PDB file of C-alpha atoms in Angstrom:
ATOM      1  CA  UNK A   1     -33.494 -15.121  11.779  1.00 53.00           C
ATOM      2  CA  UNK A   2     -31.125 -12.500  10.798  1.00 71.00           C
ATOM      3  CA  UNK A   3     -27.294 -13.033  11.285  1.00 85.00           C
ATOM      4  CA  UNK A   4     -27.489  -9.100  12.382  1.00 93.00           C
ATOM      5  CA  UNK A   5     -29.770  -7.050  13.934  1.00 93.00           C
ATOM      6  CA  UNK A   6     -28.213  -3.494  11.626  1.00 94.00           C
ATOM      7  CA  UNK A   7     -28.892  -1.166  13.790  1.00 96.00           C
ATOM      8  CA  UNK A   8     -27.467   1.534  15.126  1.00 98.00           C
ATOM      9  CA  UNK A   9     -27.169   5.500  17.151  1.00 98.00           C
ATOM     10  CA  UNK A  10     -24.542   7.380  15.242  1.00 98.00           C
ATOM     11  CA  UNK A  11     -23.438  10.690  13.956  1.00 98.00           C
ATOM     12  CA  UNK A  12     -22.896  11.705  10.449  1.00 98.00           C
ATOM     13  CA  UNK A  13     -19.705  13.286   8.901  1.00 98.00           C
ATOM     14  CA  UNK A  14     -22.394  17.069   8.964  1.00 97.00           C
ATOM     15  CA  UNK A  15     -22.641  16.443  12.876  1.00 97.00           C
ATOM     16  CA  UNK A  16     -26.394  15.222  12.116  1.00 98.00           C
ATOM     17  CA  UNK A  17     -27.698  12.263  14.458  1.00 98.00           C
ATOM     18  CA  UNK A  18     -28.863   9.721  12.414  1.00 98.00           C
ATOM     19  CA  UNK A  19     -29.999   6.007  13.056  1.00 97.00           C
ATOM     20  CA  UNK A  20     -30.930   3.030  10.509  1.00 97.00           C
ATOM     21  CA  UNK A  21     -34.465   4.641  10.589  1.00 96.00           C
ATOM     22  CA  UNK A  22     -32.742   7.862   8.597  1.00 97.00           C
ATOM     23  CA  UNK A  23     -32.093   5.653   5.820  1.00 96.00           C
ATOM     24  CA  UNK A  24     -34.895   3.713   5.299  1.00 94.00           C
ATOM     25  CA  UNK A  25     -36.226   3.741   1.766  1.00 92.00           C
ATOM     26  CA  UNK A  26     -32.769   3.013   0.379  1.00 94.00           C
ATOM     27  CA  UNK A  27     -30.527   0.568   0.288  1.00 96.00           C
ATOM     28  CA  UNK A  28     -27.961   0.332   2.918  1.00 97.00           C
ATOM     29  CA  UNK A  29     -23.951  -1.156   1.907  1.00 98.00           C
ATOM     30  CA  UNK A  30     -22.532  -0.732   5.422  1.00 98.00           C
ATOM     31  CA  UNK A  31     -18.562  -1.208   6.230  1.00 97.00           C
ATOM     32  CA  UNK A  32     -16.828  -0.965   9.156  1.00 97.00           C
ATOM     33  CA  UNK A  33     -12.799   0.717   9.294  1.00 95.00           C
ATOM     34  CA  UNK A  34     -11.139   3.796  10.660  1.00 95.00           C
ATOM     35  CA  UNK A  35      -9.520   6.897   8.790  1.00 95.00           C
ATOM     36  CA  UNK A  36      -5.646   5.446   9.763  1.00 93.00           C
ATOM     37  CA  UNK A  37      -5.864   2.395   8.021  1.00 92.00           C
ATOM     38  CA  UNK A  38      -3.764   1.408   5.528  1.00 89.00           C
ATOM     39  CA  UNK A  39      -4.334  -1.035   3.792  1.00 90.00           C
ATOM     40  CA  UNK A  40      -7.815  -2.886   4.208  1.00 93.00           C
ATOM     41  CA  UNK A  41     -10.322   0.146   4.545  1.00 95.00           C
ATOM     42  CA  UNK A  42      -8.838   2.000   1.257  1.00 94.00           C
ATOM     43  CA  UNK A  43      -8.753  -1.474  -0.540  1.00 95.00           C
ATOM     44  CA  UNK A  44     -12.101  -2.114   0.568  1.00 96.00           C
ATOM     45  CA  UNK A  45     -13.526   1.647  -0.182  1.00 97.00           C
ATOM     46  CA  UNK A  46     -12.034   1.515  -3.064  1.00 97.00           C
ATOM     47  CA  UNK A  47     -13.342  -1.234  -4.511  1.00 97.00           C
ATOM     48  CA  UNK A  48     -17.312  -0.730  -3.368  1.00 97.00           C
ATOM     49  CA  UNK A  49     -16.601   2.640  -5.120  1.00 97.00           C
ATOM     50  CA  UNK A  50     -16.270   0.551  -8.652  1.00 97.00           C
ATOM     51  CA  UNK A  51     -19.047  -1.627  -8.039  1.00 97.00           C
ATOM     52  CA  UNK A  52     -20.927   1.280  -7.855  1.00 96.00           C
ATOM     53  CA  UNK A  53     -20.273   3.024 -10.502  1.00 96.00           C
ATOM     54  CA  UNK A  54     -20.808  -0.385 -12.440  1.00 96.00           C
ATOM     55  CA  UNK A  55     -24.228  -1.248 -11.925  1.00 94.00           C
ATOM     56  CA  UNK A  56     -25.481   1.616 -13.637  1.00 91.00           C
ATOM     57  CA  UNK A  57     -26.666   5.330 -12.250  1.00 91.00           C
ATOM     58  CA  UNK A  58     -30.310   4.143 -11.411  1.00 90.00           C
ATOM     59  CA  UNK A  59     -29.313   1.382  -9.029  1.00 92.00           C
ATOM     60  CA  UNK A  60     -26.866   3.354  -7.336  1.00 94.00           C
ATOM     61  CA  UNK A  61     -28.930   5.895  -6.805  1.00 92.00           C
ATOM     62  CA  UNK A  62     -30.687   4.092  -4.653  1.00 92.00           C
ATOM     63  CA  UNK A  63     -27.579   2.750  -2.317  1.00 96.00           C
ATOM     64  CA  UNK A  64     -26.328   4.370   0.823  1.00 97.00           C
ATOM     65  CA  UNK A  65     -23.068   3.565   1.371  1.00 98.00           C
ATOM     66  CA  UNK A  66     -22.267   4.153   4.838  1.00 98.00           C
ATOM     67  CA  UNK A  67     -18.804   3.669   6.308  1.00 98.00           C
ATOM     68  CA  UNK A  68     -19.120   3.532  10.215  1.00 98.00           C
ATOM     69  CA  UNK A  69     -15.266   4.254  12.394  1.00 96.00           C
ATOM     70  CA  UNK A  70     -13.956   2.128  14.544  1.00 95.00           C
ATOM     71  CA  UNK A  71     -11.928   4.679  15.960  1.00 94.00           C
ATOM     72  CA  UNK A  72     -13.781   7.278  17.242  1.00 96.00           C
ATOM     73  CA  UNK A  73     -11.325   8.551  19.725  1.00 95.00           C
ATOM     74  CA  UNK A  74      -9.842   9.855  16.209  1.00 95.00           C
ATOM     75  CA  UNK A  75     -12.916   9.783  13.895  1.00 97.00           C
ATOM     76  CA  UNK A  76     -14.342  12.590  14.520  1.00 97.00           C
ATOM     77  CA  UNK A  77     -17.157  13.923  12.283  1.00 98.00           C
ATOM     78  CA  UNK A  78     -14.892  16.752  10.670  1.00 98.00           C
ATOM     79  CA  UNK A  79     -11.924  13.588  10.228  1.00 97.00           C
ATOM     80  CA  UNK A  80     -14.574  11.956   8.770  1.00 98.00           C
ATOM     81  CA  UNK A  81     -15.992  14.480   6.410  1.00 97.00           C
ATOM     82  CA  UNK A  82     -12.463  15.232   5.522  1.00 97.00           C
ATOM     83  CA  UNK A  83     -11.827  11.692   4.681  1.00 97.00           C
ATOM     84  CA  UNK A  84     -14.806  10.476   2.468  1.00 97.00           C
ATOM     85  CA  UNK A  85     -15.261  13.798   0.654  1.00 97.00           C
ATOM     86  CA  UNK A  86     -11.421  13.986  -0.354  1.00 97.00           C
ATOM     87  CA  UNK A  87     -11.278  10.167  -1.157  1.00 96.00           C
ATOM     88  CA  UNK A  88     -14.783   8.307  -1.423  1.00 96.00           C
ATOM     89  CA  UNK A  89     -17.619  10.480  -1.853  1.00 96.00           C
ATOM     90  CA  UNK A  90     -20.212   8.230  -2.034  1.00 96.00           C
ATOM     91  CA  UNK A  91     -19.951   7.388   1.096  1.00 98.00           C
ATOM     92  CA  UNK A  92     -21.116   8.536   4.265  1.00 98.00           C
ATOM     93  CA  UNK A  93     -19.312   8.701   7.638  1.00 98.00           C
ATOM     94  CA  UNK A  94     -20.576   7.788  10.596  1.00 98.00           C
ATOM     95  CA  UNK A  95     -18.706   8.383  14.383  1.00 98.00           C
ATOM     96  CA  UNK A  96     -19.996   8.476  17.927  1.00 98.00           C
ATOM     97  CA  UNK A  97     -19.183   8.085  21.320  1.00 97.00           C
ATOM     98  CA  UNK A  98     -17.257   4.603  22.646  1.00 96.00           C
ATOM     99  CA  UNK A  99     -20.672   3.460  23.682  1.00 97.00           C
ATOM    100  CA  UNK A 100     -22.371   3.964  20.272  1.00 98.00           C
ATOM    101  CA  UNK A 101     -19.519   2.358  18.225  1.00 97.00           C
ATOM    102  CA  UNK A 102     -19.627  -0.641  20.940  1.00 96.00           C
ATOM    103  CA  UNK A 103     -23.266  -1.049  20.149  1.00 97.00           C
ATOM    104  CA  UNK A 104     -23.365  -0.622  16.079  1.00 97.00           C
ATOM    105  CA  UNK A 105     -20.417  -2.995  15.985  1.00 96.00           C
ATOM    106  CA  UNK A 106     -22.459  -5.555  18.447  1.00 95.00           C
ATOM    107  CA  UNK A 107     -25.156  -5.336  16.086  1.00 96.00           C
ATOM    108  CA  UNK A 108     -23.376  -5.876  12.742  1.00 96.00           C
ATOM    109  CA  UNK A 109     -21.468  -8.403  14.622  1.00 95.00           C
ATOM    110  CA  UNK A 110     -18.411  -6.415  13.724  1.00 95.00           C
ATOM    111  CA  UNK A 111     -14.797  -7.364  15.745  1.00 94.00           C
ATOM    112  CA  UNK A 112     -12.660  -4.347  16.795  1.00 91.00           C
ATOM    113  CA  UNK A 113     -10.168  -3.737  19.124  1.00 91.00           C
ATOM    114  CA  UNK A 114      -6.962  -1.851  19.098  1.00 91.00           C
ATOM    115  CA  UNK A 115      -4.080  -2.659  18.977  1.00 92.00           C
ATOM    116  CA  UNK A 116      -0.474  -1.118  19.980  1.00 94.00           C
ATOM    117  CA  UNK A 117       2.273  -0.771  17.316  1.00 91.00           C
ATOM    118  CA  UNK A 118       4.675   1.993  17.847  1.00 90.00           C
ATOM    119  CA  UNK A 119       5.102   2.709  14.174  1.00 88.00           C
ATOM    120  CA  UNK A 120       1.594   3.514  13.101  1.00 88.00           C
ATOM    121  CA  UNK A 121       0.242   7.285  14.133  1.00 87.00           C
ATOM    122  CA  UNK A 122      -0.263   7.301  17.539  1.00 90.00           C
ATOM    123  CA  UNK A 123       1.066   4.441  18.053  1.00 91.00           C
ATOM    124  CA  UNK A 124      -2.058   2.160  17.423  1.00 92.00           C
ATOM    125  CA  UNK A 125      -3.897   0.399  14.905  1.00 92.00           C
ATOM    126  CA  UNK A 126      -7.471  -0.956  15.133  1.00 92.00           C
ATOM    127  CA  UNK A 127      -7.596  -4.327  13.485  1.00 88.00           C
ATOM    128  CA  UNK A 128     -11.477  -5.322  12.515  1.00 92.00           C
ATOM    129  CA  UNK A 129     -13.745  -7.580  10.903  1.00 91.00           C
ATOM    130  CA  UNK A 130     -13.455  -6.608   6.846  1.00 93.00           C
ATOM    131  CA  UNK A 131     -17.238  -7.317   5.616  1.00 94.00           C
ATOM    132  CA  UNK A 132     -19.487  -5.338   3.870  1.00 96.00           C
ATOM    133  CA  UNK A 133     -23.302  -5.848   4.788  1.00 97.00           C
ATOM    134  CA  UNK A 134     -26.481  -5.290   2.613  1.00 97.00           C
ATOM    135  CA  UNK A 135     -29.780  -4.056   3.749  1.00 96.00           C
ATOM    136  CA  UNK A 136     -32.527  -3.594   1.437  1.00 94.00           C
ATOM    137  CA  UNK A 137     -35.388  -0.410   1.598  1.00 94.00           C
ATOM    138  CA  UNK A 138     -36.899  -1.895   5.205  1.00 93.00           C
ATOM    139  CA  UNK A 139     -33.165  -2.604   6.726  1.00 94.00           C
ATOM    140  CA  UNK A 140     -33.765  -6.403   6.670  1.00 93.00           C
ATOM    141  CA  UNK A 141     -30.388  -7.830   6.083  1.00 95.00           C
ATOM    142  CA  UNK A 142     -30.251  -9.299   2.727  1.00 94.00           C
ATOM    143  CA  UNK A 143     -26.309 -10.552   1.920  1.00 94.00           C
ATOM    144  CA  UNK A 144     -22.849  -9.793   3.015  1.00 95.00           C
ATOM    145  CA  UNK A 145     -19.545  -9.720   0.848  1.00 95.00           C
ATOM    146  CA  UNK A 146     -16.085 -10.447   2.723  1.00 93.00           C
ATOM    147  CA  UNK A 147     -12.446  -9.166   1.744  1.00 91.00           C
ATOM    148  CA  UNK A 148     -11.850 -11.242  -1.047  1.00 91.00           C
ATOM    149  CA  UNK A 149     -14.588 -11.060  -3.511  1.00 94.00           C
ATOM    150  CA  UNK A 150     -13.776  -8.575  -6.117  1.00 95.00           C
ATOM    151  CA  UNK A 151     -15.555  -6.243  -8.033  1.00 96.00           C
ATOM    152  CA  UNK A 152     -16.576  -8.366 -11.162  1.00 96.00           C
ATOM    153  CA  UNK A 153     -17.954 -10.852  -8.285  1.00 95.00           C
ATOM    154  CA  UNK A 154     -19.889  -8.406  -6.101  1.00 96.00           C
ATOM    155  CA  UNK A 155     -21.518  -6.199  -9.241  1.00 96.00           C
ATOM    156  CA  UNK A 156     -24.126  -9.406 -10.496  1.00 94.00           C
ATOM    157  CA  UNK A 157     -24.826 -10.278  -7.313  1.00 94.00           C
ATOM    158  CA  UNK A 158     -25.988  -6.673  -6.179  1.00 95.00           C
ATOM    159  CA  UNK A 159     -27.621  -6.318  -9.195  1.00 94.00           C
ATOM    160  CA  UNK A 160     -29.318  -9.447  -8.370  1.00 92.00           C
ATOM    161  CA  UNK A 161     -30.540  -8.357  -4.956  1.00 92.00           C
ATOM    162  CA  UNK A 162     -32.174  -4.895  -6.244  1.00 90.00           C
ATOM    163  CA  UNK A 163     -33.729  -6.603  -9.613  1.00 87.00           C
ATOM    164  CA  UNK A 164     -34.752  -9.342  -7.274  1.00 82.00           C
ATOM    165  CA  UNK A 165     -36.414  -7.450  -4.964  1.00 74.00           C
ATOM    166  CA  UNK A 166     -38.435  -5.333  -7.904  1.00 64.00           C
ATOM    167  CA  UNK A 167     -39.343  -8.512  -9.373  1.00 63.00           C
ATOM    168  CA  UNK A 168     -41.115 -10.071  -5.947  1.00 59.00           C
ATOM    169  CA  UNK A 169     -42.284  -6.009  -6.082  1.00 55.00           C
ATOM    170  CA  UNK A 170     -44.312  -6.174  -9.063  1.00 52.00           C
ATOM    171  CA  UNK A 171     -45.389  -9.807  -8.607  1.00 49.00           C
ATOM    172  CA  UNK A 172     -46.412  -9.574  -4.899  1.00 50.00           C
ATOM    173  CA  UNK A 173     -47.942  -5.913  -6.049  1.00 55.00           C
ATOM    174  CA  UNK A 174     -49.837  -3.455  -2.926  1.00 45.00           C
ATOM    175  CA  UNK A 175     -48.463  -0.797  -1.441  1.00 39.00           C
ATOM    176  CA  UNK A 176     -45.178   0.177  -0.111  1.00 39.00           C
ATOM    177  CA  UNK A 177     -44.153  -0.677   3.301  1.00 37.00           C
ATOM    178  CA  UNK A 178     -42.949   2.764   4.268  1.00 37.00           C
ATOM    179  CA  UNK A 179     -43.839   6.249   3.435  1.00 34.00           C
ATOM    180  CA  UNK A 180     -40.748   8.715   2.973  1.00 37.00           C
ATOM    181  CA  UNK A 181     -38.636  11.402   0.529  1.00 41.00           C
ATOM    182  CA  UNK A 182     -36.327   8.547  -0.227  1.00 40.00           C
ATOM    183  CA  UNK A 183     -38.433   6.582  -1.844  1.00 38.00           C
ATOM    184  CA  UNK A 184     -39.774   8.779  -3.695  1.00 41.00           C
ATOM    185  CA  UNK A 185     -36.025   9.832  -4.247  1.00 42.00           C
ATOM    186  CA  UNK A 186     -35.706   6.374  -6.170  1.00 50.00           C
ATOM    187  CA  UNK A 187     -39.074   5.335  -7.205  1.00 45.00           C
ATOM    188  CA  UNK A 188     -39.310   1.605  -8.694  1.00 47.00           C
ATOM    189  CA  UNK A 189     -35.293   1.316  -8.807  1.00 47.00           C
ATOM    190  CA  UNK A 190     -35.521   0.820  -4.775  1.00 55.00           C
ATOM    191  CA  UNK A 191     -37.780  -2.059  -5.074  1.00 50.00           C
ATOM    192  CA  UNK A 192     -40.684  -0.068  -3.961  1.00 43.00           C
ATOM    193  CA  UNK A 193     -43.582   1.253  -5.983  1.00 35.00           C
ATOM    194  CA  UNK A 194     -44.830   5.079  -6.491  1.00 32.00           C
ATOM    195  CA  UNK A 195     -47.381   6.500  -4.488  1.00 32.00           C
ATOM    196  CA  UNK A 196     -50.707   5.724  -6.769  1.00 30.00           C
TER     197      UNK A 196
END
């Protein structure tokens, strides 16, 4: 059984509603944080940034990177836009309503709650779980990486999970479990095959 179920109801930094279904055909590397915080989220963004641009153009291709608030009183989609496009860009944001944040962070098993302290902005912070979740092409959970492995840690062992997958891929052989522009998008690298 999965640890998570990774799902989720969500809005993307262009306004566009979007679900786990939307990404299907890539990889998913989900993390949870808001736009205010100051140290974990930009540590943590920061550092997925460098693993991607270490395991080589092909692979990352293939990776989503979304990066779901847990503030969207503040979050908004333009906040959001603002924030990954200026900063991360490889990311995606993704906001909602109360209720939609509730659920995605219910189903990533994600703690967040805020918290009062009269010399952040607005006098809150939201303190939250700091883990980054894989999904492979089908959104089957696959691995999770917490705060304190590093880059040179996190590269193999994503490498691993993509190679691995086109391995069982080419061994297992037949055809793909899903039909979409993604895959296409990333061909074998994805750990799925071309359409024959």
């Amino acid at each position: 059984m999965s640890p998570i179920e990774g799902t989720f109801n969500l809005v993307d930094h262009d306004g566009n509603p979007v679900t786990e279904q939307t990404y299907r055909g890539s990889w998913m590397m989900v993390f949870f944080g808001f736009t205010h915080c100051e140290v974990v989220c930009p540590r943590a963004l920061s550092r997925l940034s460098s693993v991607l641009a270490e395991i080589g153009h092909e692979r990352a291709q293939c990776i989503r990177p979304l990066y779901i608030t847990v503030d969207p009183d503040r979050d908004t989609p333009p906040v959001m836009k603002q924030f990954v496009e200026s900063r991360y860009p490889r990311f995606t944001g993704l906001t909602g309503t109360t209720e939609q944040i509730e659920n995605a962070k219910n189903a990533f098993n994600v703690f967040a709650r805020p918290k009062a302290d009269a010399a952040a902005p607005d006098g809150y912070v939201v303190p939250h779980t700091a883990i980054t979740y894989l999904l492979d092409p089908t959104g089957t959970y696959r691995t999770h990486w917490t705060d304190t492995r590093d880059v040179v840690e996190i590269v193999p062992m994503l490498t691993a999970e993509i190679d691995g997958l086109n391995r069982a891929r080419d061994v297992l052989g037949g055809p793909r479990p899903h039909s979409s522009a993604q895959y296409e998008a990333c061909g074998d690298t994805c750990g799925t095959p071309s359409s024959p």
